[in-house]
PDB file of C-alpha atoms in Angstrom:
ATOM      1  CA  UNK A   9      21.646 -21.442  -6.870  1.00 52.00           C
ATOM      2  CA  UNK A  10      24.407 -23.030  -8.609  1.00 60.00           C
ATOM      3  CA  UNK A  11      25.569 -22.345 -12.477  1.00 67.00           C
ATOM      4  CA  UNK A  12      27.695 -23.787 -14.692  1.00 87.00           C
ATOM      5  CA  UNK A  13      30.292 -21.186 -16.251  1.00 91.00           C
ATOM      6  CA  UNK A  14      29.690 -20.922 -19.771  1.00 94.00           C
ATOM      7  CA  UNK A  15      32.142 -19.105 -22.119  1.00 95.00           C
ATOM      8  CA  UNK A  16      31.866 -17.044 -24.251  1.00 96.00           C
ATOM      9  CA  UNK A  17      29.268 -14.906 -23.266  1.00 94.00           C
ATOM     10  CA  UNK A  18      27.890 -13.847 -26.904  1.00 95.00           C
ATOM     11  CA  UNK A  19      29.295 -14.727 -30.169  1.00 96.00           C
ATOM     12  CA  UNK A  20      29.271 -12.881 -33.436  1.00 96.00           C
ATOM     13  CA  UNK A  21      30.149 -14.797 -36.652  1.00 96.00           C
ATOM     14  CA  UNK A  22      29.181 -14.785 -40.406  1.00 96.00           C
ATOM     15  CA  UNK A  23      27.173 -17.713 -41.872  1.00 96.00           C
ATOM     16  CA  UNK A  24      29.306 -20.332 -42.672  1.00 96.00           C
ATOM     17  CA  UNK A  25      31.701 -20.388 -40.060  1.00 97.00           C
ATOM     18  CA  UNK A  26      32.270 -23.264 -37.037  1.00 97.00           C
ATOM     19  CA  UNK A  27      31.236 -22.193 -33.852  1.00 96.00           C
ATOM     20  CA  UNK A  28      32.391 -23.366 -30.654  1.00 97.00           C
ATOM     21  CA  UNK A  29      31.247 -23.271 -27.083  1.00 97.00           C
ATOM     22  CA  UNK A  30      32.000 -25.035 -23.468  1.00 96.00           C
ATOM     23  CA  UNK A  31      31.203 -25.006 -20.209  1.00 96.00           C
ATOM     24  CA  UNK A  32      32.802 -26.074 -16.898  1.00 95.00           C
ATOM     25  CA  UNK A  33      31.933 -26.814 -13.209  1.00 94.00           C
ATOM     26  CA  UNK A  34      33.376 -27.352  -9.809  1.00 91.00           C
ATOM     27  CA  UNK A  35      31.578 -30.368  -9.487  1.00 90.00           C
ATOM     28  CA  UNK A  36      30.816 -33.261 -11.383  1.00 92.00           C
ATOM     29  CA  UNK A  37      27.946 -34.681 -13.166  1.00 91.00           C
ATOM     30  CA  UNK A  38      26.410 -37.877 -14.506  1.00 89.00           C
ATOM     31  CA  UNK A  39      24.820 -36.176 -17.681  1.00 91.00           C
ATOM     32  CA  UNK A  40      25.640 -33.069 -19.809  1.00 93.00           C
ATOM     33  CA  UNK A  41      22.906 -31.559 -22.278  1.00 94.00           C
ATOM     34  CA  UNK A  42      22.978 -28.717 -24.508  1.00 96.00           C
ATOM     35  CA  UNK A  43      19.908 -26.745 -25.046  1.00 96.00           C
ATOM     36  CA  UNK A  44      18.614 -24.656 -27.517  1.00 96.00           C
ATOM     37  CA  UNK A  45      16.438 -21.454 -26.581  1.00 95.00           C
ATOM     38  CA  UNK A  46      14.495 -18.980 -29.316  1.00 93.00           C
ATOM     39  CA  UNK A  47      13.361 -15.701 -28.005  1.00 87.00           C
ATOM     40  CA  UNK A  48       9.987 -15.968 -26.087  1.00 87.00           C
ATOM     41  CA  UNK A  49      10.370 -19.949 -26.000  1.00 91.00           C
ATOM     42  CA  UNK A  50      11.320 -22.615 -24.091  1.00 92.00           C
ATOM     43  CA  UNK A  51      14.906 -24.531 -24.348  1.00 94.00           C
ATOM     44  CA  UNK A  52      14.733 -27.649 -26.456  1.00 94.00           C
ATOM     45  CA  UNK A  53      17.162 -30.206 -25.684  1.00 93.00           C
ATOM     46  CA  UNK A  54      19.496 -30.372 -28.763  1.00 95.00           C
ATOM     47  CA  UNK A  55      22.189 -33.462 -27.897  1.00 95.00           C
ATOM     48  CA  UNK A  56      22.247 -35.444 -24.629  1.00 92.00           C
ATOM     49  CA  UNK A  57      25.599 -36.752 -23.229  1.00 93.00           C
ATOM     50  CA  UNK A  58      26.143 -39.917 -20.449  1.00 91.00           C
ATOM     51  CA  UNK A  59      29.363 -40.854 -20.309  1.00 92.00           C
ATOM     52  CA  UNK A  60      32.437 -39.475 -19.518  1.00 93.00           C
ATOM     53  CA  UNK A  61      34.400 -39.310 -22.938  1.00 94.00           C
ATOM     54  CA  UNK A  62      31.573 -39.997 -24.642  1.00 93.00           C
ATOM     55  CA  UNK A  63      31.196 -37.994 -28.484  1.00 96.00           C
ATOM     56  CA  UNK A  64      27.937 -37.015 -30.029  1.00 95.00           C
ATOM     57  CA  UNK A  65      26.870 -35.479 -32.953  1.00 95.00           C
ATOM     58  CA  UNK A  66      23.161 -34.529 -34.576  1.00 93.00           C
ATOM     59  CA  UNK A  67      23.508 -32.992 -37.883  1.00 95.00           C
ATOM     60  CA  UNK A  68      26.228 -30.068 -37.625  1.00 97.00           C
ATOM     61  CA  UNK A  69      26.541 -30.264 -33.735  1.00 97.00           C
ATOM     62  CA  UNK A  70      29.131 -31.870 -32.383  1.00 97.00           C
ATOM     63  CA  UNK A  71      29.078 -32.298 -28.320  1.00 97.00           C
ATOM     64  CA  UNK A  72      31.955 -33.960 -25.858  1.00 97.00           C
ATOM     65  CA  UNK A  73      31.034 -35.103 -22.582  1.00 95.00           C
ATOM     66  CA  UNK A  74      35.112 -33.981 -20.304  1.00 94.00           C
ATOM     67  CA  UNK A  75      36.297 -37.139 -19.010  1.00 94.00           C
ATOM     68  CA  UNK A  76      37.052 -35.155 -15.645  1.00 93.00           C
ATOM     69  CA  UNK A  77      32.835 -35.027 -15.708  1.00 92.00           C
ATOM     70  CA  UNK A  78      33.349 -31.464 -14.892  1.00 93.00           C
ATOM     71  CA  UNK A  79      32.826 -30.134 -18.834  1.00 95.00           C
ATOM     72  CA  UNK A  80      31.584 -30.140 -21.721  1.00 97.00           C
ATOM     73  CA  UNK A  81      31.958 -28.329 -25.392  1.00 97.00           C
ATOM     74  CA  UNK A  82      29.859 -27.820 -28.565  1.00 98.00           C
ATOM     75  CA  UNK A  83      30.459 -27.359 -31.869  1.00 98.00           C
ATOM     76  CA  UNK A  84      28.262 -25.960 -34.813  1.00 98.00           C
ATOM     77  CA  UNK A  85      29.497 -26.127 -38.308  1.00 97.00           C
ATOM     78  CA  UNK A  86      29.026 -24.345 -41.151  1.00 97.00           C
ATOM     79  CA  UNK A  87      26.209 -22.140 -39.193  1.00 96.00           C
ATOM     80  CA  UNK A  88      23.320 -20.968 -40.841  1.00 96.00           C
ATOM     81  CA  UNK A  89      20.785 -18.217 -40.273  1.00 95.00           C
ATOM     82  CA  UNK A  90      18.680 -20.563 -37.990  1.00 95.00           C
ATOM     83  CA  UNK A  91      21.036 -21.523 -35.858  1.00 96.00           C
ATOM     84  CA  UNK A  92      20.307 -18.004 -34.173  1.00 96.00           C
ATOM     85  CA  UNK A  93      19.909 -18.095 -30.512  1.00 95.00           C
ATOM     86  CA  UNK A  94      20.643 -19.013 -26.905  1.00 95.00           C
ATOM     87  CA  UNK A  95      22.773 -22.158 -26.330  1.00 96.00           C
ATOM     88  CA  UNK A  96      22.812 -23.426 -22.340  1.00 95.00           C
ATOM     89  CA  UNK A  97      24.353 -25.900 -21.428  1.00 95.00           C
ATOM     90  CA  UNK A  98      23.483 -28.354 -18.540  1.00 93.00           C
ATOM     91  CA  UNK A  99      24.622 -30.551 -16.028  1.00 92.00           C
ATOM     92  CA  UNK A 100      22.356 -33.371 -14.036  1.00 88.00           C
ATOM     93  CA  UNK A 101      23.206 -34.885 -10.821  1.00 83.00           C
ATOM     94  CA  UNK A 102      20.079 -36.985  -9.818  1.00 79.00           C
ATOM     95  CA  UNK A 103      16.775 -35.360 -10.300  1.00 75.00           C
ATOM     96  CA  UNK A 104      17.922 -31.540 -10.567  1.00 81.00           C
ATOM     97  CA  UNK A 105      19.652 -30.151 -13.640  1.00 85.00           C
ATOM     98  CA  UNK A 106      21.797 -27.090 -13.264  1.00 89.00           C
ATOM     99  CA  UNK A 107      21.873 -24.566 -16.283  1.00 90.00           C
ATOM    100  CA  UNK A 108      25.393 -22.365 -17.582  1.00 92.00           C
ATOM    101  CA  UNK A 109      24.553 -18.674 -17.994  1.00 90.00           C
ATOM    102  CA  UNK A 110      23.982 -19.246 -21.877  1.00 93.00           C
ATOM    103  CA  UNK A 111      26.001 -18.177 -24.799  1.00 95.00           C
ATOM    104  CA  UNK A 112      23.987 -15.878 -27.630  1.00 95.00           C
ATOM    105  CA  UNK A 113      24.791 -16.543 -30.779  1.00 96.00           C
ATOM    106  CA  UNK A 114      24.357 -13.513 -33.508  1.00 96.00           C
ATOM    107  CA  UNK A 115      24.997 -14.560 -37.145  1.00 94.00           C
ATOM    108  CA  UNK A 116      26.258 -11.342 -39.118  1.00 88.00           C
ATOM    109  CA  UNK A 117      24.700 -10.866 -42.720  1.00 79.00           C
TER     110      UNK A 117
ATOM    111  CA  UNK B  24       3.384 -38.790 -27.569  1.00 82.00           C
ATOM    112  CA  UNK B  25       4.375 -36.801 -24.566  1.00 83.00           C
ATOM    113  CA  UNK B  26       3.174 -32.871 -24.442  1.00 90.00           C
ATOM    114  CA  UNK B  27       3.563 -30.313 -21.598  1.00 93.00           C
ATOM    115  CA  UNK B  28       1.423 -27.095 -21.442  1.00 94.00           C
ATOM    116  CA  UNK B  29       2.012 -24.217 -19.988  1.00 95.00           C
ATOM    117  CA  UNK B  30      -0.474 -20.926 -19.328  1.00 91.00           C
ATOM    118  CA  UNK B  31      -0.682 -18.049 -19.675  1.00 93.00           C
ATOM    119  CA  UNK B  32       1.440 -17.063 -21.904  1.00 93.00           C
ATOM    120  CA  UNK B  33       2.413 -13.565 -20.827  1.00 95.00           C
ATOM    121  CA  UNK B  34       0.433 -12.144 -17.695  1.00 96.00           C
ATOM    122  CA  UNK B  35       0.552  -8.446 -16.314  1.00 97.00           C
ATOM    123  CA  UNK B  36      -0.135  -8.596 -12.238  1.00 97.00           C
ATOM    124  CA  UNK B  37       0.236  -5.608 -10.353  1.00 97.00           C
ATOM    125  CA  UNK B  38       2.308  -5.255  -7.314  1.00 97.00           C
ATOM    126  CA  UNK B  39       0.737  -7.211  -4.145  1.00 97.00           C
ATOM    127  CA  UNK B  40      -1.797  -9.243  -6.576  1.00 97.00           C
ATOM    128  CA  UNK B  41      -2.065 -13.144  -6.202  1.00 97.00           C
ATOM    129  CA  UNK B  42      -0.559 -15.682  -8.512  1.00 96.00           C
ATOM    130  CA  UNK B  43      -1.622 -18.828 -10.065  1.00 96.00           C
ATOM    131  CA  UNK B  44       0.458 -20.224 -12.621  1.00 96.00           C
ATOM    132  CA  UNK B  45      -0.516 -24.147 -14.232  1.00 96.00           C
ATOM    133  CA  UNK B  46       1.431 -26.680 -15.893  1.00 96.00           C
ATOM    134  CA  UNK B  47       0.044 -29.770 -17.068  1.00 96.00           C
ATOM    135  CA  UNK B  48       2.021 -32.912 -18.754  1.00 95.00           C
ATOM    136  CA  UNK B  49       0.261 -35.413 -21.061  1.00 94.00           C
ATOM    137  CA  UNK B  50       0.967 -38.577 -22.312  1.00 91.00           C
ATOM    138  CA  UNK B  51       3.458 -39.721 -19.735  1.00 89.00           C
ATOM    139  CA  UNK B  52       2.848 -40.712 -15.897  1.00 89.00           C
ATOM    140  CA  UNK B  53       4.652 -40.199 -12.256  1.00 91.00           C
ATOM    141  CA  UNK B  54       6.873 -37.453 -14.235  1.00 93.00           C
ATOM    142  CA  UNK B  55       9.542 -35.453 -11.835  1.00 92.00           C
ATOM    143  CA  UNK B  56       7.901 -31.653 -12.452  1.00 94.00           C
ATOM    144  CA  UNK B  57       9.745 -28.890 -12.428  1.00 94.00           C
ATOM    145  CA  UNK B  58       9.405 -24.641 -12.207  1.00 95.00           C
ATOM    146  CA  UNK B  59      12.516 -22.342 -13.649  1.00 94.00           C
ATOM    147  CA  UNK B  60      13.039 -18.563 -13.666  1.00 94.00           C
ATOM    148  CA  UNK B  61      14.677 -16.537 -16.437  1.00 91.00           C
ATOM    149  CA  UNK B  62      15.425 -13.350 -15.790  1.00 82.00           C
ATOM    150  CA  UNK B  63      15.449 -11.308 -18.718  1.00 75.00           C
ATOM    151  CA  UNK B  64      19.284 -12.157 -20.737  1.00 69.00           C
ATOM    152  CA  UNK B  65      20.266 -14.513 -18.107  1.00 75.00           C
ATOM    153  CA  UNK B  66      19.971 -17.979 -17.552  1.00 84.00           C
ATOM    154  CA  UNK B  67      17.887 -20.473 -15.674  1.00 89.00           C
ATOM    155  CA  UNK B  68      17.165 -20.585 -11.742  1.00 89.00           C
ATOM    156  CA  UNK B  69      15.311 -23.846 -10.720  1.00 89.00           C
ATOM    157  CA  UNK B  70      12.492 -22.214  -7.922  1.00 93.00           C
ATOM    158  CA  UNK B  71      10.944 -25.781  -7.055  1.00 94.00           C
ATOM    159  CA  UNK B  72      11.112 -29.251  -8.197  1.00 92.00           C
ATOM    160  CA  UNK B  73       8.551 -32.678  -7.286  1.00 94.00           C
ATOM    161  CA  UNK B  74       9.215 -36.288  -7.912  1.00 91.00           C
ATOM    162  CA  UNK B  75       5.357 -37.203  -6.666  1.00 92.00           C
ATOM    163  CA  UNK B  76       1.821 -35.970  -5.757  1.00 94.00           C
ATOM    164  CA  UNK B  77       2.215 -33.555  -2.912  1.00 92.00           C
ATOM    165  CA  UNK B  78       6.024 -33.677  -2.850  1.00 93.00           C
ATOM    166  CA  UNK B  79       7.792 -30.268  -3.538  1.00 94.00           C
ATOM    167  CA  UNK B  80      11.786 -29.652  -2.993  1.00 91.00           C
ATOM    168  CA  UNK B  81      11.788 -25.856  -2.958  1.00 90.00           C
ATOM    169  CA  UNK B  82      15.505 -24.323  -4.427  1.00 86.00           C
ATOM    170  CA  UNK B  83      15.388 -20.971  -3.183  1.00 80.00           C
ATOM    171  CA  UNK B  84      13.343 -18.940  -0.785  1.00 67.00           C
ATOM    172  CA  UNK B  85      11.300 -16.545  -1.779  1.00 79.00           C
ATOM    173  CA  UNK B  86       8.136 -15.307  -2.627  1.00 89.00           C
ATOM    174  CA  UNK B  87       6.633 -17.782  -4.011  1.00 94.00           C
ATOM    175  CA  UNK B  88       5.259 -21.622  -3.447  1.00 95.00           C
ATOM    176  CA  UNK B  89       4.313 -24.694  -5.741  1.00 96.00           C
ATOM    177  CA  UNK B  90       1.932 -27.761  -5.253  1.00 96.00           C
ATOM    178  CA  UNK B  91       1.230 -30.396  -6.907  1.00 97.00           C
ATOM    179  CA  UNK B  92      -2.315 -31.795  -6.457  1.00 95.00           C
ATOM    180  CA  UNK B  93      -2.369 -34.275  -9.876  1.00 95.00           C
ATOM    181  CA  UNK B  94      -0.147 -36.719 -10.915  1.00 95.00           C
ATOM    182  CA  UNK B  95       0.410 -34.514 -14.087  1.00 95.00           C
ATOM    183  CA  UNK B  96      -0.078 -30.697 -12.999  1.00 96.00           C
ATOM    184  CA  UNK B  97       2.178 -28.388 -11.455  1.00 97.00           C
ATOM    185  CA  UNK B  98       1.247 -25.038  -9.853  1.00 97.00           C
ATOM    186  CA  UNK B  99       3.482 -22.273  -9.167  1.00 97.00           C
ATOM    187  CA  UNK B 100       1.634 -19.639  -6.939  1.00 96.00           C
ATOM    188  CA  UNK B 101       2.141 -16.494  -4.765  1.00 96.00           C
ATOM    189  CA  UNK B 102      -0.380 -14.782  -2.576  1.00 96.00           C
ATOM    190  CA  UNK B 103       1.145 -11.054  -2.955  1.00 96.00           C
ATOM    191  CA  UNK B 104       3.528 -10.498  -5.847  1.00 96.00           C
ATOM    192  CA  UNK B 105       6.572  -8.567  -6.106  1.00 95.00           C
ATOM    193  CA  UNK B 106       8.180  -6.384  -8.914  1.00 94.00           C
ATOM    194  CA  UNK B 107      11.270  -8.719  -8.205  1.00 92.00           C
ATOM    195  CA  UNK B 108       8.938 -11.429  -9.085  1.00 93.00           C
ATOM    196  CA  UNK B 109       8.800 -10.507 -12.865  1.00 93.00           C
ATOM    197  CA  UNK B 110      10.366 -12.887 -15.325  1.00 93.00           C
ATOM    198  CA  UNK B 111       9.888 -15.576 -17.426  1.00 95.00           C
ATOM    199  CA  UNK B 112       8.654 -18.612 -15.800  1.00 96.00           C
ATOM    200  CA  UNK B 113       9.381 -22.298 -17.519  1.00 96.00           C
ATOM    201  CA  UNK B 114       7.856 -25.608 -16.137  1.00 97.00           C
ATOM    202  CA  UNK B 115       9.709 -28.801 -17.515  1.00 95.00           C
ATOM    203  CA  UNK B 116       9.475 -32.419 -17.224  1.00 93.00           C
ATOM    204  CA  UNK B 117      11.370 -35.797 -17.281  1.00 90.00           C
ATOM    205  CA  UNK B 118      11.222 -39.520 -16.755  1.00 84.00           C
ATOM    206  CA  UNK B 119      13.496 -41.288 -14.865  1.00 71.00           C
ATOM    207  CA  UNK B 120      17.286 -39.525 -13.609  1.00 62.00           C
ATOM    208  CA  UNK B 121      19.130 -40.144 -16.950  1.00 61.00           C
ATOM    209  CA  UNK B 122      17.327 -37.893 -19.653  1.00 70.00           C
ATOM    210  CA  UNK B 123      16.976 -34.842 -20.241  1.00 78.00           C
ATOM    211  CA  UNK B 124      14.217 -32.198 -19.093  1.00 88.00           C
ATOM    212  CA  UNK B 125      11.312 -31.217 -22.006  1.00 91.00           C
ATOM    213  CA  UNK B 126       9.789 -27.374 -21.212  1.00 94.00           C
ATOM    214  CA  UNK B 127       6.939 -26.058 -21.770  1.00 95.00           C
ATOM    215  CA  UNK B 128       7.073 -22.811 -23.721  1.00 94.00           C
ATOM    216  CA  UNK B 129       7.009 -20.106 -20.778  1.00 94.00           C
ATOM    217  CA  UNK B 130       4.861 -17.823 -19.121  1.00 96.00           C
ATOM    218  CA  UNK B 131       5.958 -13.793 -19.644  1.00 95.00           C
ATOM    219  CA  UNK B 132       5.687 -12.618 -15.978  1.00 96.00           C
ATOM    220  CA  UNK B 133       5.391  -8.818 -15.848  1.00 96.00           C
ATOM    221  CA  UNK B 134       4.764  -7.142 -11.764  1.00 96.00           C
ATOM    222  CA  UNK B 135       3.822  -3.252 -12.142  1.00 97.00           C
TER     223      UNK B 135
END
């Protein structure tokens, strides 16, 4: 099936710094959601995004919905140990949502 | 509130062995149900999805089947398993087209 290309692959950073992460399509959707996934568990849905253009932020994430409906970035700042993981994002076009190939973030001590 | 549970957690099924995995939602009706595949490092495959009792879109043909005999349970099955079958299974759910999906927290396929 279909997924979104998600760049970059795996990031390494120190805590404390910005990190920054986006995803792109061939085809256009009516919703983009980044996810959240710890090892052994389930994604959880970290921001939600429904327009085209539209901005959204929870806490240090930052998310942009592409105004061509065919991307999306996010943004972490300031990272911290916790925010250790595997970020997806997500695009919806009616029922089925369609998943990039991830992006694992390592925090270096 | 709305929960979603998902079992076993891990599961060890030799080669040519049935299957019978279960996902139930609470608190919520007429949800669209939904199975994923992780293989291990890689992202998510949608295997089967179903807006309604007895009503199952499959994604990808293969080995394996779902029903959907409740209003709030979702069953991924196989009748003879394959070590390509191994993985981590995830069963979500949503209301309506414009949210997001909630998952369930996996089941840890392993074929041998």
């Amino acid at each position: 099936g279909q997924q979104l290309n998600q760049s970059p692959q795996s990031m390494f950073i120190q805590e404390g710094e910005d990190v920054s992460m986006n995803c792109t399509s061939s085809s256009i959707f009516n919703t983009w959601l980044w996810y959240k996934q710890d090892p052994g568990e389930g994604p959880v849905l970290l921001i939600a995004l429904y327009k085209a253009g539209e901005l959204t932020s929870n806490g240090r994430l930052t998310a942009q919905f592409g105004i061509t409906r065919k991307d999306s970035f996010l943004n972490i700042s300031a990272s911290i140990p916790s925010d250790v993981g595997i970020y997806f994002c997500a695009g919806r076009r009616n029922e089925k949502l369609t998943f990039g190939t991830g992006t694992r973030l390592t925090i270096i001590p | 509130s709305q929960t979603i549970h998902q079992w076993p957690a891990t599961l060890v099924q030799p080669v040519g062995s049935p299957l019978s995995l279960e996902c139930t939602v609470e608190g919520t009706s007429n949800p669209n149900l939904y199975w994923y595949r992780q293989a291990a490092g890689r992202g998510l495959q949608l295997l089967f999805y179903s807006v309604g009792i007895g009503q199952i879109s499959s994604e990808v043909p293969q080995n394996l089947s779902a029903s959907r005999p409740q209003d709030r349970q979702f069953i991924l099955s196989s009748k003879k398993l394959l070590l390509s079958d191994s993985g981590f299974y995830l069963c979500a759910w949503s209301i309506g087209l414009q949210y997001g999906y909630t998952f369930g927290s996996g089941t840890r396929l392993t074929v041998v």
